[in-house]
Amino acid sequence: MAQAAAVAKPPAPPRRRRASTTPRRLPYLLIAPAGLLMLGFIAYPVISVFYYSLQEYNPTKPWRNGYAGLDNFVTIFTDDPVFWDTLVFSAKWVVVEVGLQLLFGLALALIVNQTFVGRGLGRALVFSPWAVSGVLTSAIWVLLYNSQTGVTRYLADLGIGSYGTSWLSDTATVFPAAIVADLWRGVPFFAILILADLQSVSKDLYEAAEVDGAGRLQQFWHITLPHLKDAIILATLLRAVWEFNNVDLLYTLTGGGPAGETTTLPLYIANTSVDAHDFGYASALTTVAFVILLFCSIVYLRLSKFGGENK
């Protein structure tokens, strides 16, 4: 009996091995070197800027270098009219540029989203300016605006304007000229992002809307635009930050002139650091610009309800 009971006794369940945590940690271990490098290249400059913003640091005047506390920030807000002028122009530049780029980019995306002969070539031509670097873009437009060989010369041949006119040296025309040059490069960015989002709109929605009697404008307003909401918000935010920090195009086209008419805050920072060698004050200006961008970005995302449901 005892022998039969021993035979009938079920075998003990096998001991579970502890699951190895290596596979779960492996992805993080693999990206750790790149992450540390990125952290070093990003964190060190940011910390350095905050550090030097509290310093009086000018390599050409070493006897004046030392801890300045908040003196640089006090000077910015109380005794630097150039800061306020450049900040106002930066805001004007961002609003006009981003608004026009969004308008033309949306129009181009809607056009190249249609089916027509040569659509692939049309899309390539629309997107090609985005592949051109900022300095090369500036060089192209410097040649186009050249008073001897550029557009103004050909317009003068047609009796429009006078010879020797330079749109980049006239305070009345320099801003529109710079706007057009940057539009050529910035519009494709909006067109690319919006077109990518347009590809995901279900055609069934438009067919149902047509059955219900909705016209093209109604379909755009109630179907297309709500679907593009997050893409437009993200694109305008990214482009606003980039336009605020725009230095290469304006520096090459106008150098901030004439008479400081096209000097943005980042261009003022570059001139203060590179030309005047006042790295402490330039770092303080950079810190202020960073805080302004961070605050405006947070407010914009909150007001636009980015990522929320479309009603």
PDB file of C-alpha atoms in Angstrom:
ATOM      1  CA  MET A   1       0.000   0.000   0.000  1.00  0.00           C
ATOM      2  CA  ALA A   2       2.733   2.423   0.954  1.00  0.00           C
ATOM      3  CA  GLN A   3       4.506   1.554  -2.248  1.00  0.00           C
ATOM      4  CA  ALA A   4       1.329   2.236  -4.283  1.00  0.00           C
ATOM      5  CA  ALA A   5       0.774   5.586  -2.514  1.00  0.00           C
ATOM      6  CA  ALA A   6       4.335   6.561  -3.281  1.00  0.00           C
ATOM      7  CA  VAL A   7       3.783   5.760  -6.938  1.00  0.00           C
ATOM      8  CA  ALA A   8       0.491   7.729  -7.054  1.00  0.00           C
ATOM      9  CA  LYS A   9       2.041  10.824  -5.494  1.00  0.00           C
ATOM     10  CA  PRO A  10       2.331  13.548  -8.166  1.00  0.00           C
ATOM     11  CA  PRO A  11       5.833  14.767  -8.887  1.00  0.00           C
ATOM     12  CA  ALA A  12       6.930  18.067  -7.377  1.00  0.00           C
ATOM     13  CA  PRO A  13       6.574  21.041  -9.747  1.00  0.00           C
ATOM     14  CA  PRO A  14       9.849  22.190 -11.264  1.00  0.00           C
ATOM     15  CA  ARG A  15      11.484  25.156  -9.649  1.00  0.00           C
ATOM     16  CA  ARG A  16      10.996  28.333 -11.619  1.00  0.00           C
ATOM     17  CA  ARG A  17      14.127  29.960 -12.729  1.00  0.00           C
ATOM     18  CA  ARG A  18      14.442  33.621 -12.028  1.00  0.00           C
ATOM     19  CA  ALA A  19      13.895  35.526 -15.216  1.00  0.00           C
ATOM     20  CA  SER A  20      17.000  37.242 -16.413  1.00  0.00           C
ATOM     21  CA  THR A  21      16.805  41.028 -16.453  1.00  0.00           C
ATOM     22  CA  THR A  22      19.553  41.348 -19.028  1.00  0.00           C
ATOM     23  CA  PRO A  23      17.252  41.343 -22.112  1.00  0.00           C
ATOM     24  CA  ARG A  24      15.158  44.119 -20.581  1.00  0.00           C
ATOM     25  CA  ARG A  25      18.183  46.245 -19.824  1.00  0.00           C
ATOM     26  CA  LEU A  26      19.994  45.499 -23.050  1.00  0.00           C
ATOM     27  CA  PRO A  27      18.366  48.278 -25.159  1.00  0.00           C
ATOM     28  CA  TYR A  28      19.250  50.871 -22.531  1.00  0.00           C
ATOM     29  CA  LEU A  29      22.805  49.580 -22.325  1.00  0.00           C
ATOM     30  CA  LEU A  30      23.166  49.796 -26.085  1.00  0.00           C
ATOM     31  CA  ILE A  31      21.976  53.401 -26.322  1.00  0.00           C
ATOM     32  CA  ALA A  32      23.781  54.499 -23.154  1.00  0.00           C
ATOM     33  CA  PRO A  33      27.051  55.559 -24.917  1.00  0.00           C
ATOM     34  CA  ALA A  34      25.195  57.709 -27.447  1.00  0.00           C
ATOM     35  CA  GLY A  35      22.955  59.095 -24.701  1.00  0.00           C
ATOM     36  CA  LEU A  36      25.943  60.067 -22.573  1.00  0.00           C
ATOM     37  CA  LEU A  37      27.611  61.768 -25.530  1.00  0.00           C
ATOM     38  CA  MET A  38      24.461  63.725 -26.327  1.00  0.00           C
ATOM     39  CA  LEU A  39      24.054  64.662 -22.681  1.00  0.00           C
ATOM     40  CA  GLY A  40      27.634  65.887 -22.583  1.00  0.00           C
ATOM     41  CA  PHE A  41      27.333  67.929 -25.762  1.00  0.00           C
ATOM     42  CA  ILE A  42      24.050  69.478 -24.610  1.00  0.00           C
ATOM     43  CA  ALA A  43      24.406  69.734 -20.844  1.00  0.00           C
ATOM     44  CA  TYR A  44      27.912  71.186 -20.770  1.00  0.00           C
ATOM     45  CA  PRO A  45      27.174  74.184 -23.060  1.00  0.00           C
ATOM     46  CA  VAL A  46      23.932  74.925 -21.224  1.00  0.00           C
ATOM     47  CA  ILE A  47      25.607  74.835 -17.818  1.00  0.00           C
ATOM     48  CA  SER A  48      28.484  76.930 -19.165  1.00  0.00           C
ATOM     49  CA  VAL A  49      26.092  79.596 -20.445  1.00  0.00           C
ATOM     50  CA  PHE A  50      24.363  79.819 -17.053  1.00  0.00           C
ATOM     51  CA  TYR A  51      27.743  80.005 -15.335  1.00  0.00           C
ATOM     52  CA  TYR A  52      29.195  82.730 -17.555  1.00  0.00           C
ATOM     53  CA  SER A  53      25.974  84.744 -17.352  1.00  0.00           C
ATOM     54  CA  LEU A  54      26.944  85.445 -13.740  1.00  0.00           C
ATOM     55  CA  GLN A  55      30.479  86.417 -14.705  1.00  0.00           C
ATOM     56  CA  GLU A  56      32.222  89.419 -16.192  1.00  0.00           C
ATOM     57  CA  TYR A  57      34.197  87.611 -18.872  1.00  0.00           C
ATOM     58  CA  ASN A  58      36.000  89.370 -21.710  1.00  0.00           C
ATOM     59  CA  PRO A  59      39.271  87.799 -22.946  1.00  0.00           C
ATOM     60  CA  THR A  60      40.435  91.171 -24.284  1.00  0.00           C
ATOM     61  CA  LYS A  61      40.041  92.765 -20.844  1.00  0.00           C
ATOM     62  CA  PRO A  62      41.193  90.087 -18.377  1.00  0.00           C
ATOM     63  CA  TRP A  63      41.663  92.594 -15.549  1.00  0.00           C
ATOM     64  CA  ARG A  64      37.893  93.099 -15.421  1.00  0.00           C
ATOM     65  CA  ASN A  65      36.970  89.406 -15.353  1.00  0.00           C
ATOM     66  CA  GLY A  66      35.322  88.020 -12.234  1.00  0.00           C
ATOM     67  CA  TYR A  67      32.058  87.260 -10.534  1.00  0.00           C
ATOM     68  CA  ALA A  68      29.348  89.767 -11.486  1.00  0.00           C
ATOM     69  CA  GLY A  69      26.285  88.247  -9.865  1.00  0.00           C
ATOM     70  CA  LEU A  70      23.089  89.580 -11.398  1.00  0.00           C
ATOM     71  CA  ASP A  71      24.691  92.747 -12.775  1.00  0.00           C
ATOM     72  CA  ASN A  72      24.483  91.522 -16.371  1.00  0.00           C
ATOM     73  CA  PHE A  73      20.752  90.867 -16.050  1.00  0.00           C
ATOM     74  CA  VAL A  74      20.162  94.234 -14.387  1.00  0.00           C
ATOM     75  CA  THR A  75      21.941  95.932 -17.277  1.00  0.00           C
ATOM     76  CA  ILE A  76      19.845  94.036 -19.826  1.00  0.00           C
ATOM     77  CA  PHE A  77      16.511  95.153 -18.405  1.00  0.00           C
ATOM     78  CA  THR A  78      17.423  98.652 -17.230  1.00  0.00           C
ATOM     79  CA  ASP A  79      20.270 100.012 -19.351  1.00  0.00           C
ATOM     80  CA  ASP A  80      20.253  98.302 -22.744  1.00  0.00           C
ATOM     81  CA  PRO A  81      17.819  99.780 -25.284  1.00  0.00           C
ATOM     82  CA  VAL A  82      19.302  97.582 -28.017  1.00  0.00           C
ATOM     83  CA  PHE A  83      17.986  94.498 -26.203  1.00  0.00           C
ATOM     84  CA  TRP A  84      14.402  95.753 -26.319  1.00  0.00           C
ATOM     85  CA  ASP A  85      14.695  96.836 -29.967  1.00  0.00           C
ATOM     86  CA  THR A  86      16.047  93.447 -31.018  1.00  0.00           C
ATOM     87  CA  LEU A  87      13.427  91.627 -28.943  1.00  0.00           C
ATOM     88  CA  VAL A  88      10.603  93.564 -30.617  1.00  0.00           C
ATOM     89  CA  PHE A  89      12.057  92.908 -34.068  1.00  0.00           C
ATOM     90  CA  SER A  90      12.518  89.210 -33.230  1.00  0.00           C
ATOM     91  CA  ALA A  91       8.837  88.951 -32.291  1.00  0.00           C
ATOM     92  CA  LYS A  92       7.829  90.749 -35.499  1.00  0.00           C
ATOM     93  CA  TRP A  93      10.108  88.509 -37.571  1.00  0.00           C
ATOM     94  CA  VAL A  94       8.739  85.304 -36.019  1.00  0.00           C
ATOM     95  CA  VAL A  95       5.061  86.262 -36.337  1.00  0.00           C
ATOM     96  CA  VAL A  96       5.313  87.382 -39.970  1.00  0.00           C
ATOM     97  CA  GLU A  97       7.597  84.558 -41.103  1.00  0.00           C
ATOM     98  CA  VAL A  98       5.775  81.696 -39.387  1.00  0.00           C
ATOM     99  CA  GLY A  99       2.357  83.018 -40.382  1.00  0.00           C
ATOM    100  CA  LEU A 100       3.276  83.334 -44.065  1.00  0.00           C
ATOM    101  CA  GLN A 101       5.153  80.029 -44.117  1.00  0.00           C
ATOM    102  CA  LEU A 102       2.136  78.259 -42.630  1.00  0.00           C
ATOM    103  CA  LEU A 103      -0.232  79.858 -45.145  1.00  0.00           C
ATOM    104  CA  PHE A 104       1.868  79.071 -48.233  1.00  0.00           C
ATOM    105  CA  GLY A 105       2.964  75.678 -46.888  1.00  0.00           C
ATOM    106  CA  LEU A 106      -0.633  74.608 -46.319  1.00  0.00           C
ATOM    107  CA  ALA A 107      -1.598  75.757 -49.806  1.00  0.00           C
ATOM    108  CA  LEU A 108       1.310  73.875 -51.412  1.00  0.00           C
ATOM    109  CA  ALA A 109       0.567  70.718 -49.413  1.00  0.00           C
ATOM    110  CA  LEU A 110      -3.059  70.767 -50.555  1.00  0.00           C
ATOM    111  CA  ILE A 111      -1.962  71.248 -54.171  1.00  0.00           C
ATOM    112  CA  VAL A 112       0.660  68.486 -54.315  1.00  0.00           C
ATOM    113  CA  ASN A 113      -1.692  66.150 -52.451  1.00  0.00           C
ATOM    114  CA  GLN A 114      -3.929  66.102 -55.527  1.00  0.00           C
ATOM    115  CA  THR A 115      -3.477  63.637 -58.387  1.00  0.00           C
ATOM    116  CA  PHE A 116      -2.033  65.222 -61.529  1.00  0.00           C
ATOM    117  CA  VAL A 117       0.520  64.486 -64.226  1.00  0.00           C
ATOM    118  CA  GLY A 118       4.060  65.062 -62.995  1.00  0.00           C
ATOM    119  CA  ARG A 119       3.094  65.079 -59.307  1.00  0.00           C
ATOM    120  CA  GLY A 120       6.379  63.444 -58.281  1.00  0.00           C
ATOM    121  CA  LEU A 121       8.423  66.128 -60.028  1.00  0.00           C
ATOM    122  CA  GLY A 122       6.210  68.830 -58.560  1.00  0.00           C
ATOM    123  CA  ARG A 123       6.719  67.515 -55.047  1.00  0.00           C
ATOM    124  CA  ALA A 124      10.484  67.356 -55.573  1.00  0.00           C
ATOM    125  CA  LEU A 125      10.570  70.979 -56.756  1.00  0.00           C
ATOM    126  CA  VAL A 126       8.437  72.123 -53.830  1.00  0.00           C
ATOM    127  CA  PHE A 127      10.576  70.355 -51.234  1.00  0.00           C
ATOM    128  CA  SER A 128      14.010  71.039 -52.756  1.00  0.00           C
ATOM    129  CA  PRO A 129      14.636  74.441 -51.085  1.00  0.00           C
ATOM    130  CA  TRP A 130      14.479  72.751 -47.668  1.00  0.00           C
ATOM    131  CA  ALA A 131      17.537  70.676 -48.620  1.00  0.00           C
ATOM    132  CA  VAL A 132      19.616  73.819 -49.222  1.00  0.00           C
ATOM    133  CA  SER A 133      21.703  75.066 -46.290  1.00  0.00           C
ATOM    134  CA  GLY A 134      21.017  78.448 -44.740  1.00  0.00           C
ATOM    135  CA  VAL A 135      24.330  79.963 -45.815  1.00  0.00           C
ATOM    136  CA  LEU A 136      23.875  78.776 -49.412  1.00  0.00           C
ATOM    137  CA  THR A 137      20.332  80.123 -49.403  1.00  0.00           C
ATOM    138  CA  SER A 138      21.665  83.476 -48.233  1.00  0.00           C
ATOM    139  CA  ALA A 139      24.325  83.458 -50.974  1.00  0.00           C
ATOM    140  CA  ILE A 140      21.672  82.773 -53.627  1.00  0.00           C
ATOM    141  CA  TRP A 141      19.514  85.657 -52.472  1.00  0.00           C
ATOM    142  CA  VAL A 142      22.466  88.013 -52.094  1.00  0.00           C
ATOM    143  CA  LEU A 143      23.125  87.457 -55.794  1.00  0.00           C
ATOM    144  CA  LEU A 144      19.440  87.918 -56.643  1.00  0.00           C
ATOM    145  CA  TYR A 145      19.329  91.201 -54.716  1.00  0.00           C
ATOM    146  CA  ASN A 146      22.626  92.472 -56.130  1.00  0.00           C
ATOM    147  CA  SER A 147      22.129  95.986 -57.503  1.00  0.00           C
ATOM    148  CA  GLN A 148      24.355  95.367 -60.547  1.00  0.00           C
ATOM    149  CA  THR A 149      23.428  91.856 -61.645  1.00  0.00           C
ATOM    150  CA  GLY A 150      20.304  90.962 -59.676  1.00  0.00           C
ATOM    151  CA  VAL A 151      16.570  91.396 -59.987  1.00  0.00           C
ATOM    152  CA  THR A 152      16.626  95.177 -59.613  1.00  0.00           C
ATOM    153  CA  ARG A 153      18.863  95.484 -62.673  1.00  0.00           C
ATOM    154  CA  TYR A 154      16.366  93.596 -64.854  1.00  0.00           C
ATOM    155  CA  LEU A 155      13.442  95.538 -63.397  1.00  0.00           C
ATOM    156  CA  ALA A 156      15.264  98.787 -64.227  1.00  0.00           C
ATOM    157  CA  ASP A 157      15.696  97.544 -67.809  1.00  0.00           C
ATOM    158  CA  LEU A 158      11.902  97.184 -67.934  1.00  0.00           C
ATOM    159  CA  GLY A 159      11.441 100.698 -66.602  1.00  0.00           C
ATOM    160  CA  ILE A 160      10.515  99.615 -63.066  1.00  0.00           C
ATOM    161  CA  GLY A 161      12.675 101.353 -60.495  1.00  0.00           C
ATOM    162  CA  SER A 162      16.126 102.823 -61.073  1.00  0.00           C
ATOM    163  CA  TYR A 163      19.582 101.394 -61.657  1.00  0.00           C
ATOM    164  CA  GLY A 164      21.812 100.826 -58.659  1.00  0.00           C
ATOM    165  CA  THR A 165      18.899 100.210 -56.282  1.00  0.00           C
ATOM    166  CA  SER A 166      19.660  97.783 -53.458  1.00  0.00           C
ATOM    167  CA  TRP A 167      16.703  96.421 -51.544  1.00  0.00           C
ATOM    168  CA  LEU A 168      18.981  95.188 -48.755  1.00  0.00           C
ATOM    169  CA  SER A 169      20.440  98.616 -48.027  1.00  0.00           C
ATOM    170  CA  ASP A 170      17.135 100.521 -47.941  1.00  0.00           C
ATOM    171  CA  THR A 171      15.310 100.588 -44.605  1.00  0.00           C
ATOM    172  CA  ALA A 172      11.966 100.643 -46.436  1.00  0.00           C
ATOM    173  CA  THR A 173      12.592  97.434 -48.408  1.00  0.00           C
ATOM    174  CA  VAL A 174      15.093  95.395 -46.378  1.00  0.00           C
ATOM    175  CA  PHE A 175      12.463  93.707 -44.197  1.00  0.00           C
ATOM    176  CA  PRO A 176      10.227  92.497 -47.082  1.00  0.00           C
ATOM    177  CA  ALA A 177      13.325  91.390 -49.000  1.00  0.00           C
ATOM    178  CA  ALA A 178      14.581  89.322 -46.062  1.00  0.00           C
ATOM    179  CA  ILE A 179      11.083  87.897 -45.517  1.00  0.00           C
ATOM    180  CA  VAL A 180      10.878  86.669 -49.133  1.00  0.00           C
ATOM    181  CA  ALA A 181      14.333  85.070 -48.939  1.00  0.00           C
ATOM    182  CA  ASP A 182      13.481  83.129 -45.798  1.00  0.00           C
ATOM    183  CA  LEU A 183      10.051  82.161 -47.116  1.00  0.00           C
ATOM    184  CA  TRP A 184      11.733  80.353 -49.999  1.00  0.00           C
ATOM    185  CA  ARG A 185      13.528  78.130 -47.518  1.00  0.00           C
ATOM    186  CA  GLY A 186      10.873  77.810 -44.796  1.00  0.00           C
ATOM    187  CA  VAL A 187       7.677  77.096 -46.762  1.00  0.00           C
ATOM    188  CA  PRO A 188       8.751  73.536 -47.764  1.00  0.00           C
ATOM    189  CA  PHE A 189       9.083  72.581 -44.093  1.00  0.00           C
ATOM    190  CA  PHE A 190       5.378  73.207 -43.510  1.00  0.00           C
ATOM    191  CA  ALA A 191       4.474  71.611 -46.828  1.00  0.00           C
ATOM    192  CA  ILE A 192       6.352  68.415 -45.951  1.00  0.00           C
ATOM    193  CA  LEU A 193       4.811  67.977 -42.501  1.00  0.00           C
ATOM    194  CA  ILE A 194       1.291  68.899 -43.573  1.00  0.00           C
ATOM    195  CA  LEU A 195       1.426  66.686 -46.662  1.00  0.00           C
ATOM    196  CA  ALA A 196       2.574  63.745 -44.533  1.00  0.00           C
ATOM    197  CA  ASP A 197      -0.439  64.236 -42.274  1.00  0.00           C
ATOM    198  CA  LEU A 198      -2.808  64.685 -45.214  1.00  0.00           C
ATOM    199  CA  GLN A 199      -1.877  61.208 -46.444  1.00  0.00           C
ATOM    200  CA  SER A 200      -3.484  59.680 -43.346  1.00  0.00           C
ATOM    201  CA  VAL A 201      -6.898  61.322 -43.784  1.00  0.00           C
ATOM    202  CA  SER A 202      -9.429  58.658 -44.706  1.00  0.00           C
ATOM    203  CA  LYS A 203     -11.090  59.222 -48.083  1.00  0.00           C
ATOM    204  CA  ASP A 204     -14.254  57.718 -46.662  1.00  0.00           C
ATOM    205  CA  LEU A 205     -14.759  60.890 -44.636  1.00  0.00           C
ATOM    206  CA  TYR A 206     -14.752  63.048 -47.762  1.00  0.00           C
ATOM    207  CA  GLU A 207     -17.056  60.643 -49.603  1.00  0.00           C
ATOM    208  CA  ALA A 208     -19.497  60.685 -46.698  1.00  0.00           C
ATOM    209  CA  ALA A 209     -19.336  64.473 -46.599  1.00  0.00           C
ATOM    210  CA  GLU A 210     -20.084  64.684 -50.332  1.00  0.00           C
ATOM    211  CA  VAL A 211     -23.093  62.423 -49.861  1.00  0.00           C
ATOM    212  CA  ASP A 212     -24.319  64.773 -47.131  1.00  0.00           C
ATOM    213  CA  GLY A 213     -23.952  67.709 -49.514  1.00  0.00           C
ATOM    214  CA  ALA A 214     -20.830  69.315 -48.026  1.00  0.00           C
ATOM    215  CA  GLY A 215     -18.815  71.496 -50.386  1.00  0.00           C
ATOM    216  CA  ARG A 216     -15.031  71.708 -50.731  1.00  0.00           C
ATOM    217  CA  LEU A 217     -14.738  74.557 -48.222  1.00  0.00           C
ATOM    218  CA  GLN A 218     -16.909  72.774 -45.681  1.00  0.00           C
ATOM    219  CA  GLN A 219     -14.876  69.578 -46.095  1.00  0.00           C
ATOM    220  CA  PHE A 220     -11.661  71.517 -45.547  1.00  0.00           C
ATOM    221  CA  TRP A 221     -12.994  73.302 -42.472  1.00  0.00           C
ATOM    222  CA  HIS A 222     -14.660  70.339 -40.763  1.00  0.00           C
ATOM    223  CA  ILE A 223     -12.466  67.403 -41.878  1.00  0.00           C
ATOM    224  CA  THR A 224      -9.044  68.483 -43.141  1.00  0.00           C
ATOM    225  CA  LEU A 225      -8.263  71.294 -40.729  1.00  0.00           C
ATOM    226  CA  PRO A 226      -9.209  69.421 -37.508  1.00  0.00           C
ATOM    227  CA  HIS A 227      -7.146  66.446 -38.666  1.00  0.00           C
ATOM    228  CA  LEU A 228      -4.132  68.716 -39.290  1.00  0.00           C
ATOM    229  CA  LYS A 229      -4.422  70.490 -35.933  1.00  0.00           C
ATOM    230  CA  ASP A 230      -1.578  68.743 -34.091  1.00  0.00           C
ATOM    231  CA  ALA A 231       0.711  68.801 -37.136  1.00  0.00           C
ATOM    232  CA  ILE A 232       0.160  72.539 -37.570  1.00  0.00           C
ATOM    233  CA  ILE A 233       0.723  73.239 -33.879  1.00  0.00           C
ATOM    234  CA  LEU A 234       3.943  71.245 -33.793  1.00  0.00           C
ATOM    235  CA  ALA A 235       5.222  72.722 -37.068  1.00  0.00           C
ATOM    236  CA  THR A 236       4.514  76.309 -36.030  1.00  0.00           C
ATOM    237  CA  LEU A 237       6.172  75.787 -32.649  1.00  0.00           C
ATOM    238  CA  LEU A 238       9.318  74.263 -34.138  1.00  0.00           C
ATOM    239  CA  ARG A 239       9.517  76.853 -36.875  1.00  0.00           C
ATOM    240  CA  ALA A 240       8.935  79.717 -34.428  1.00  0.00           C
ATOM    241  CA  VAL A 241      11.863  78.547 -32.301  1.00  0.00           C
ATOM    242  CA  TRP A 242      14.067  78.190 -35.376  1.00  0.00           C
ATOM    243  CA  GLU A 243      13.071  81.587 -36.756  1.00  0.00           C
ATOM    244  CA  PHE A 244      13.676  83.227 -33.387  1.00  0.00           C
ATOM    245  CA  ASN A 245      17.180  81.745 -33.412  1.00  0.00           C
ATOM    246  CA  ASN A 246      17.753  82.647 -37.062  1.00  0.00           C
ATOM    247  CA  VAL A 247      21.270  84.024 -37.469  1.00  0.00           C
ATOM    248  CA  ASP A 248      22.814  82.643 -40.664  1.00  0.00           C
ATOM    249  CA  LEU A 249      20.399  84.128 -43.201  1.00  0.00           C
ATOM    250  CA  LEU A 250      20.097  87.613 -41.700  1.00  0.00           C
ATOM    251  CA  TYR A 251      23.806  87.774 -40.906  1.00  0.00           C
ATOM    252  CA  THR A 252      24.721  86.920 -44.505  1.00  0.00           C
ATOM    253  CA  LEU A 253      22.021  89.046 -46.131  1.00  0.00           C
ATOM    254  CA  THR A 254      22.124  92.213 -44.066  1.00  0.00           C
ATOM    255  CA  GLY A 255      24.499  91.757 -41.140  1.00  0.00           C
ATOM    256  CA  GLY A 256      21.718  93.196 -38.988  1.00  0.00           C
ATOM    257  CA  GLY A 257      21.571  96.421 -40.966  1.00  0.00           C
ATOM    258  CA  PRO A 258      20.916  98.866 -42.321  1.00  0.00           C
ATOM    259  CA  ALA A 259      21.084 100.907 -39.111  1.00  0.00           C
ATOM    260  CA  GLY A 260      20.221  97.822 -37.064  1.00  0.00           C
ATOM    261  CA  GLU A 261      16.828  97.425 -38.747  1.00  0.00           C
ATOM    262  CA  THR A 262      17.152  93.642 -39.096  1.00  0.00           C
ATOM    263  CA  THR A 263      19.031  92.759 -35.906  1.00  0.00           C
ATOM    264  CA  THR A 264      17.327  89.949 -34.029  1.00  0.00           C
ATOM    265  CA  LEU A 265      18.131  89.057 -30.435  1.00  0.00           C
ATOM    266  CA  PRO A 266      20.263  86.000 -31.394  1.00  0.00           C
ATOM    267  CA  LEU A 267      22.145  88.144 -33.934  1.00  0.00           C
ATOM    268  CA  TYR A 268      22.741  90.739 -31.222  1.00  0.00           C
ATOM    269  CA  ILE A 269      24.055  87.954 -28.985  1.00  0.00           C
ATOM    270  CA  ALA A 270      26.389  86.755 -31.750  1.00  0.00           C
ATOM    271  CA  ASN A 271      27.722  90.272 -32.326  1.00  0.00           C
ATOM    272  CA  THR A 272      28.206  90.816 -28.595  1.00  0.00           C
ATOM    273  CA  SER A 273      30.168  87.610 -28.158  1.00  0.00           C
ATOM    274  CA  VAL A 274      32.103  87.336 -31.437  1.00  0.00           C
ATOM    275  CA  ASP A 275      32.736  90.989 -32.273  1.00  0.00           C
ATOM    276  CA  ALA A 276      32.789  92.617 -28.824  1.00  0.00           C
ATOM    277  CA  HIS A 277      34.208  89.518 -27.038  1.00  0.00           C
ATOM    278  CA  ASP A 278      31.860  90.177 -24.108  1.00  0.00           C
ATOM    279  CA  PHE A 279      31.003  86.544 -23.417  1.00  0.00           C
ATOM    280  CA  GLY A 280      29.604  87.190 -19.951  1.00  0.00           C
ATOM    281  CA  TYR A 281      27.005  89.667 -21.163  1.00  0.00           C
ATOM    282  CA  ALA A 282      26.265  87.527 -24.231  1.00  0.00           C
ATOM    283  CA  SER A 283      25.656  84.528 -21.951  1.00  0.00           C
ATOM    284  CA  ALA A 284      23.208  86.586 -19.903  1.00  0.00           C
ATOM    285  CA  LEU A 285      21.381  87.584 -23.089  1.00  0.00           C
ATOM    286  CA  THR A 286      21.279  83.917 -24.123  1.00  0.00           C
ATOM    287  CA  THR A 287      19.811  82.940 -20.751  1.00  0.00           C
ATOM    288  CA  VAL A 288      17.091  85.566 -21.108  1.00  0.00           C
ATOM    289  CA  ALA A 289      16.329  84.360 -24.640  1.00  0.00           C
ATOM    290  CA  PHE A 290      16.105  80.768 -23.375  1.00  0.00           C
ATOM    291  CA  VAL A 291      13.625  81.738 -20.658  1.00  0.00           C
ATOM    292  CA  ILE A 292      11.527  83.716 -23.154  1.00  0.00           C
ATOM    293  CA  LEU A 293      11.381  80.792 -25.588  1.00  0.00           C
ATOM    294  CA  LEU A 294      10.570  78.303 -22.831  1.00  0.00           C
ATOM    295  CA  PHE A 295       7.769  80.468 -21.432  1.00  0.00           C
ATOM    296  CA  CYS A 296       6.247  81.193 -24.854  1.00  0.00           C
ATOM    297  CA  SER A 297       6.413  77.506 -25.847  1.00  0.00           C
ATOM    298  CA  ILE A 298       4.624  76.378 -22.691  1.00  0.00           C
ATOM    299  CA  VAL A 299       1.923  79.034 -23.048  1.00  0.00           C
ATOM    300  CA  TYR A 300       1.448  78.204 -26.743  1.00  0.00           C
ATOM    301  CA  LEU A 301       1.070  74.473 -26.095  1.00  0.00           C
ATOM    302  CA  ARG A 302      -1.368  75.106 -23.259  1.00  0.00           C
ATOM    303  CA  LEU A 303      -3.524  77.521 -25.260  1.00  0.00           C
ATOM    304  CA  SER A 304      -3.497  75.366 -28.392  1.00  0.00           C
ATOM    305  CA  LYS A 305      -4.339  72.201 -26.377  1.00  0.00           C
ATOM    306  CA  PHE A 306      -1.737  70.202 -28.283  1.00  0.00           C
ATOM    307  CA  GLY A 307      -2.504  66.479 -28.245  1.00  0.00           C
ATOM    308  CA  GLY A 308      -6.076  66.997 -27.055  1.00  0.00           C
ATOM    309  CA  GLU A 309      -9.173  65.661 -28.765  1.00  0.00           C
ATOM    310  CA  ASN A 310     -10.594  67.649 -31.630  1.00  0.00           C
ATOM    311  CA  LYS A 311     -14.111  68.847 -30.998  1.00  0.00           C
TER     312      LYS A 311
END
